[in-house]
Amino acid sequence: MLEISPESEFAPSNVLTTENGIRSLLYSAYLNFQGQTAKKDVINFSEVTTDIAFNTGGNENLYLTQFINFTWDPSVTQLQGIIWGPYYRVIRDANSVLENMDQVQASDASKRLFIAEARFLRAYCYAFLHNWYGPVPLRTSGAQEKDLARASEDELKAFIESELEACVSDLPDPGAEELWGRANKGAALAVLSKFLLNTKQWDKAAIAAKRVMDLDYYELFPVFKDLFKVENERNSEMILVTPAINQFDFGNWFPAGAMPPGFVSTPQLPEYRWIPGIQNFATQYRLRDQFVNTFSEEDDRYVLVVRTYVNTAGQTIDLTATTDNTRSLKYFDNNAVSNAHGNDVPIVRYADILLTRAEALNEINGPNTESLTLLNEVRRRSSLADLEIGDFPSTEAFRDAILRERGWEFFSEGKRREDLIRHGKFISFARERGVNADERHVVFPIPQSEVDANSAIIQTEGY
């Protein structure tokens, strides 16, 4: 976890001229980038809008219902407070680092590193915002006019790609970064690969994924259920994470909503045990049967879907007896303090890179040996049998297999919405659930507060 310097470090004479001051400004960008209290909402917004997750109960349900039912509009405050605001604060701080680097008294090596990290953080945030809102205002300097129009699709995509490419050479090799959670070459290339995949630039996505693989640092963690445990943090599958510790402002809050009422333990994961003092929210993060029922019993990932548990009264509760009521226990910390668990939340894992290259190569060449090998590598880790090339008569058949695999692999990691959009199934899946969804829903509206404050911004069509 990054340590932010005392407030006095942020005096202009220090921040803009000294190495410690500019580092503090960079760490301020990281702090907004890594904010944990909102991470549960990012995951939920990305999954209750899909075939994976559902929610009931508690205050969170008041706004999550709008995402479940596709009734969100520009007035939904979470779209500003949880997504837009924090990510533009990262961009603001990154721009300040870059604009003032010339006057900082520091070594050339330190300057190059700070510049590379600032460019990475800024590019990541624009990629994230593009995923949620489509084209957004491209702020690259504090000197730009207050009212700034949205960039064009091509302009924003070109900026993100070029910035991620530009920062790679001056970022450290994986494992050589000064602190866990700071950017390295693998993180930049992985984010680039995922951005290119989500924008369907298949050739470039395949190449970027291969560049991550060729770093010869990352590998799949051998036991899936242990991958997310606190004691296994910093393993070589995690390329980019939101670090968490069991402190209130820096903890992973997702488990507090994922535990069923009165949860004490589950026979599926006997190593996890609730103790008094660990918060269990009134809101209930639930999994949809439509998704859960697709798991094979032999799939090692299935153990993280809690189906039965023992409650505080000593009763064994069968969650499958109620529709859409099983839970994800991907993250749990026996040493959690209140609602703050210490499990890092992955942003990009090596499994994602393997499946990214497999998907991109299939889109280019149709079913092929390399894509199949990469897919089977991920499956094999979870004790599933290898698939064969004859199982896939078409590009579409292999594409569907990739989408299924990504669901089993990445549930509760906030990837399903973007996966369904990329595969052209986000709207159709919602309609199958009885939701009144249409094509405008593939992006969220610009927050109304931003439209009101920026006369140059035009709201997304349909909102």
mmCIF file of C-alpha atoms in Angstrom, residues 195-376:
data_model
loop_
_atom_site.group_PDB
_atom_site.id
_atom_site.type_symbol
_atom_site.label_atom_id
_atom_site.label_comp_id
_atom_site.label_asym_id
_atom_site.label_seq_id
_atom_site.Cartn_x
_atom_site.Cartn_y
_atom_site.Cartn_z
ATOM 1 C CA PHE A 195 -8.121 -2.140 -24.519
ATOM 2 C CA LEU A 196 -7.309 -3.366 -28.012
ATOM 3 C CA LEU A 197 -9.412 -6.479 -27.432
ATOM 4 C CA ASN A 198 -12.414 -4.507 -26.190
ATOM 5 C CA THR A 199 -12.187 -2.210 -29.210
ATOM 6 C CA LYS A 200 -11.939 -5.269 -31.490
ATOM 7 C CA GLN A 201 -8.492 -4.496 -32.849
ATOM 8 C CA TRP A 202 -7.729 -8.186 -33.068
ATOM 9 C CA ASP A 203 -4.265 -8.161 -34.641
ATOM 10 C CA LYS A 204 -2.946 -5.540 -32.255
ATOM 11 C CA ALA A 205 -4.571 -7.245 -29.250
ATOM 12 C CA ALA A 206 -2.947 -10.569 -30.114
ATOM 13 C CA ILE A 207 0.466 -8.922 -30.487
ATOM 14 C CA ALA A 208 0.183 -6.994 -27.210
ATOM 15 C CA ALA A 209 -0.869 -10.145 -25.340
ATOM 16 C CA LYS A 210 2.128 -11.984 -26.780
ATOM 17 C CA ARG A 211 4.398 -9.194 -25.551
ATOM 18 C CA VAL A 212 3.110 -9.801 -22.024
ATOM 19 C CA MET A 213 3.731 -13.522 -22.402
ATOM 20 C CA ASP A 214 7.225 -12.882 -23.775
ATOM 21 C CA LEU A 215 8.210 -11.042 -20.598
ATOM 22 C CA ASP A 216 8.601 -14.583 -19.259
ATOM 23 C CA TYR A 217 7.550 -13.519 -15.773
ATOM 24 C CA TYR A 218 3.863 -14.323 -15.426
ATOM 25 C CA GLU A 219 2.292 -17.738 -14.938
ATOM 26 C CA LEU A 220 -0.959 -19.264 -13.748
ATOM 27 C CA PHE A 221 -1.170 -19.790 -9.999
ATOM 28 C CA PRO A 222 -1.531 -23.561 -9.499
ATOM 29 C CA VAL A 223 -4.629 -23.647 -7.231
ATOM 30 C CA PHE A 224 -7.479 -21.401 -8.335
ATOM 31 C CA LYS A 225 -9.280 -21.088 -5.002
ATOM 32 C CA ASP A 226 -6.062 -19.990 -3.304
ATOM 33 C CA LEU A 227 -5.211 -17.400 -5.945
ATOM 34 C CA PHE A 228 -7.140 -14.618 -4.207
ATOM 35 C CA LYS A 229 -6.088 -15.289 -0.614
ATOM 36 C CA VAL A 230 -4.255 -12.621 1.350
ATOM 37 C CA GLU A 231 -1.323 -14.938 2.039
ATOM 38 C CA ASN A 232 -0.819 -15.458 -1.697
ATOM 39 C CA GLU A 233 -0.748 -11.800 -2.700
ATOM 40 C CA ARG A 234 1.928 -10.674 -5.149
ATOM 41 C CA ASN A 235 1.846 -14.012 -6.945
ATOM 42 C CA SER A 236 2.986 -14.057 -10.549
ATOM 43 C CA GLU A 237 -0.501 -14.373 -12.040
ATOM 44 C CA MET A 238 -1.527 -10.937 -10.817
ATOM 45 C CA ILE A 239 -0.412 -8.382 -13.397
ATOM 46 C CA LEU A 240 -2.320 -5.342 -12.133
ATOM 47 C CA VAL A 241 -4.392 -5.172 -8.964
ATOM 48 C CA THR A 242 -6.171 -2.791 -6.669
ATOM 49 C CA PRO A 243 -4.201 -3.469 -3.470
ATOM 50 C CA ALA A 244 -6.162 -3.895 -0.262
ATOM 51 C CA ILE A 245 -5.334 -4.118 3.427
ATOM 52 C CA ASN A 246 -7.674 -4.752 6.347
ATOM 53 C CA GLN A 247 -8.070 -1.090 7.229
ATOM 54 C CA PHE A 248 -11.296 0.838 6.805
ATOM 55 C CA ASP A 249 -10.386 3.155 3.925
ATOM 56 C CA PHE A 250 -8.152 0.641 2.147
ATOM 57 C CA GLY A 251 -9.992 -2.656 2.497
ATOM 58 C CA ASN A 252 -11.884 -4.829 0.032
ATOM 59 C CA TRP A 253 -15.556 -4.372 0.958
ATOM 60 C CA PHE A 254 -16.979 -6.881 -1.503
ATOM 61 C CA PRO A 255 -17.085 -9.849 0.936
ATOM 62 C CA ALA A 256 -19.270 -7.868 3.347
ATOM 63 C CA GLY A 257 -22.073 -7.981 0.778
ATOM 64 C CA ALA A 258 -21.273 -11.428 -0.584
ATOM 65 C CA MET A 259 -21.735 -13.279 2.717
ATOM 66 C CA PRO A 260 -25.271 -14.641 3.168
ATOM 67 C CA PRO A 261 -27.220 -13.670 6.314
ATOM 68 C CA GLY A 262 -25.658 -14.921 9.539
ATOM 69 C CA PHE A 263 -22.748 -16.567 7.711
ATOM 70 C CA VAL A 264 -20.221 -18.371 9.900
ATOM 71 C CA SER A 265 -18.671 -21.000 7.626
ATOM 72 C CA THR A 266 -19.192 -23.189 4.579
ATOM 73 C CA PRO A 267 -18.119 -26.813 4.098
ATOM 74 C CA GLN A 268 -16.903 -25.867 0.625
ATOM 75 C CA LEU A 269 -14.232 -23.559 2.042
ATOM 76 C CA PRO A 270 -13.630 -24.640 5.639
ATOM 77 C CA GLU A 271 -10.580 -22.391 5.916
ATOM 78 C CA TYR A 272 -12.846 -19.321 5.878
ATOM 79 C CA ARG A 273 -14.627 -18.555 9.118
ATOM 80 C CA TRP A 274 -16.570 -15.502 10.219
ATOM 81 C CA ILE A 275 -15.822 -14.147 13.686
ATOM 82 C CA PRO A 276 -17.571 -11.371 15.623
ATOM 83 C CA GLY A 277 -16.358 -8.009 14.408
ATOM 84 C CA ILE A 278 -16.392 -8.918 10.710
ATOM 85 C CA GLN A 279 -19.176 -6.907 9.091
ATOM 86 C CA ASN A 280 -21.924 -8.675 7.126
ATOM 87 C CA PHE A 281 -23.908 -6.114 5.118
ATOM 88 C CA ALA A 282 -27.689 -6.116 4.874
ATOM 89 C CA THR A 283 -27.323 -5.956 1.101
ATOM 90 C CA GLN A 284 -26.962 -9.330 -0.606
ATOM 91 C CA TYR A 285 -24.635 -9.863 -3.581
ATOM 92 C CA ARG A 286 -26.174 -12.927 -5.204
ATOM 93 C CA LEU A 287 -25.313 -15.038 -8.238
ATOM 94 C CA ARG A 288 -27.856 -15.917 -10.901
ATOM 95 C CA ASP A 289 -28.797 -19.578 -11.328
ATOM 96 C CA GLN A 290 -28.589 -19.066 -15.092
ATOM 97 C CA PHE A 291 -24.835 -18.633 -14.661
ATOM 98 C CA VAL A 292 -24.142 -20.950 -11.728
ATOM 99 C CA ASN A 293 -25.853 -23.903 -13.413
ATOM 100 C CA THR A 294 -23.361 -23.768 -16.290
ATOM 101 C CA PHE A 295 -20.482 -24.897 -14.054
ATOM 102 C CA SER A 296 -19.243 -28.457 -14.237
ATOM 103 C CA GLU A 297 -19.047 -30.185 -10.851
ATOM 104 C CA GLU A 298 -15.425 -31.007 -11.707
ATOM 105 C CA ASP A 299 -14.496 -27.353 -12.217
ATOM 106 C CA ASP A 300 -12.248 -26.231 -9.349
ATOM 107 C CA ARG A 301 -13.590 -22.684 -9.730
ATOM 108 C CA TYR A 302 -17.050 -23.889 -8.712
ATOM 109 C CA VAL A 303 -15.934 -24.292 -5.094
ATOM 110 C CA LEU A 304 -15.928 -20.496 -4.734
ATOM 111 C CA VAL A 305 -19.681 -20.461 -5.428
ATOM 112 C CA VAL A 306 -21.165 -20.965 -1.966
ATOM 113 C CA ARG A 307 -24.247 -23.187 -2.068
ATOM 114 C CA THR A 308 -24.593 -24.220 1.589
ATOM 115 C CA TYR A 309 -23.402 -22.598 4.790
ATOM 116 C CA VAL A 310 -23.710 -22.736 8.564
ATOM 117 C CA ASN A 311 -25.236 -19.680 10.220
ATOM 118 C CA THR A 312 -24.818 -18.172 13.683
ATOM 119 C CA ALA A 313 -27.646 -20.380 15.000
ATOM 120 C CA GLY A 314 -25.765 -23.505 13.928
ATOM 121 C CA GLN A 315 -28.223 -24.236 11.121
ATOM 122 C CA THR A 316 -27.122 -25.467 7.703
ATOM 123 C CA ILE A 317 -28.730 -23.308 5.026
ATOM 124 C CA ASP A 318 -29.200 -24.467 1.435
ATOM 125 C CA LEU A 319 -28.881 -21.379 -0.742
ATOM 126 C CA THR A 320 -29.940 -23.289 -3.854
ATOM 127 C CA ALA A 321 -33.449 -23.651 -2.394
ATOM 128 C CA THR A 322 -34.049 -19.993 -3.294
ATOM 129 C CA THR A 323 -33.776 -18.662 -6.837
ATOM 130 C CA ASP A 324 -30.613 -16.712 -7.672
ATOM 131 C CA ASN A 325 -29.244 -16.965 -4.146
ATOM 132 C CA THR A 326 -25.807 -18.617 -4.261
ATOM 133 C CA ARG A 327 -22.839 -16.421 -3.360
ATOM 134 C CA SER A 328 -19.304 -15.737 -4.515
ATOM 135 C CA LEU A 329 -16.634 -16.166 -1.865
ATOM 136 C CA LYS A 330 -13.708 -15.313 -4.119
ATOM 137 C CA TYR A 331 -12.482 -12.839 -1.529
ATOM 138 C CA PHE A 332 -12.453 -13.483 2.216
ATOM 139 C CA ASP A 333 -10.025 -12.490 4.942
ATOM 140 C CA ASN A 334 -10.228 -14.188 8.338
ATOM 141 C CA ASN A 335 -8.451 -11.144 9.755
ATOM 142 C CA ALA A 336 -10.871 -8.621 8.277
ATOM 143 C CA VAL A 337 -11.578 -5.553 10.373
ATOM 144 C CA SER A 338 -15.255 -4.606 10.187
ATOM 145 C CA ASN A 339 -16.024 -4.572 6.444
ATOM 146 C CA ALA A 340 -12.380 -4.203 5.348
ATOM 147 C CA HIS A 341 -10.884 -7.396 3.945
ATOM 148 C CA GLY A 342 -7.266 -7.530 2.830
ATOM 149 C CA ASN A 343 -7.740 -9.371 -0.474
ATOM 150 C CA ASP A 344 -6.373 -7.498 -3.479
ATOM 151 C CA VAL A 345 -8.850 -7.098 -6.335
ATOM 152 C CA PRO A 346 -7.360 -8.112 -9.698
ATOM 153 C CA ILE A 347 -7.615 -5.734 -12.634
ATOM 154 C CA VAL A 348 -5.720 -7.939 -15.089
ATOM 155 C CA ARG A 349 -4.531 -11.498 -14.456
ATOM 156 C CA TYR A 350 -2.309 -13.650 -16.635
ATOM 157 C CA ALA A 351 -5.283 -15.937 -17.365
ATOM 158 C CA ASP A 352 -6.944 -12.904 -18.948
ATOM 159 C CA ILE A 353 -3.942 -12.381 -21.217
ATOM 160 C CA LEU A 354 -3.965 -16.025 -22.342
ATOM 161 C CA LEU A 355 -7.665 -15.832 -23.162
ATOM 162 C CA THR A 356 -7.200 -12.440 -24.817
ATOM 163 C CA ARG A 357 -4.689 -13.853 -27.279
ATOM 164 C CA ALA A 358 -6.816 -16.968 -27.802
ATOM 165 C CA GLU A 359 -9.879 -14.855 -28.599
ATOM 166 C CA ALA A 360 -8.045 -12.433 -30.868
ATOM 167 C CA LEU A 361 -6.386 -15.207 -32.877
ATOM 168 C CA ASN A 362 -9.737 -16.931 -33.319
ATOM 169 C CA GLU A 363 -11.239 -13.711 -34.667
ATOM 170 C CA ILE A 364 -8.347 -13.452 -37.135
ATOM 171 C CA ASN A 365 -7.939 -17.080 -38.203
ATOM 172 C CA GLY A 366 -10.918 -19.012 -36.874
ATOM 173 C CA PRO A 367 -10.335 -22.019 -34.590
ATOM 174 C CA ASN A 368 -6.601 -22.703 -34.478
ATOM 175 C CA THR A 369 -4.094 -24.746 -32.528
ATOM 176 C CA GLU A 370 -2.565 -21.867 -30.570
ATOM 177 C CA SER A 371 -5.922 -20.504 -29.413
ATOM 178 C CA LEU A 372 -6.965 -23.988 -28.336
ATOM 179 C CA THR A 373 -3.694 -24.517 -26.443
ATOM 180 C CA LEU A 374 -4.146 -21.245 -24.555
ATOM 181 C CA LEU A 375 -7.772 -22.015 -23.723
ATOM 182 C CA ASN A 376 -6.856 -25.486 -22.492
#
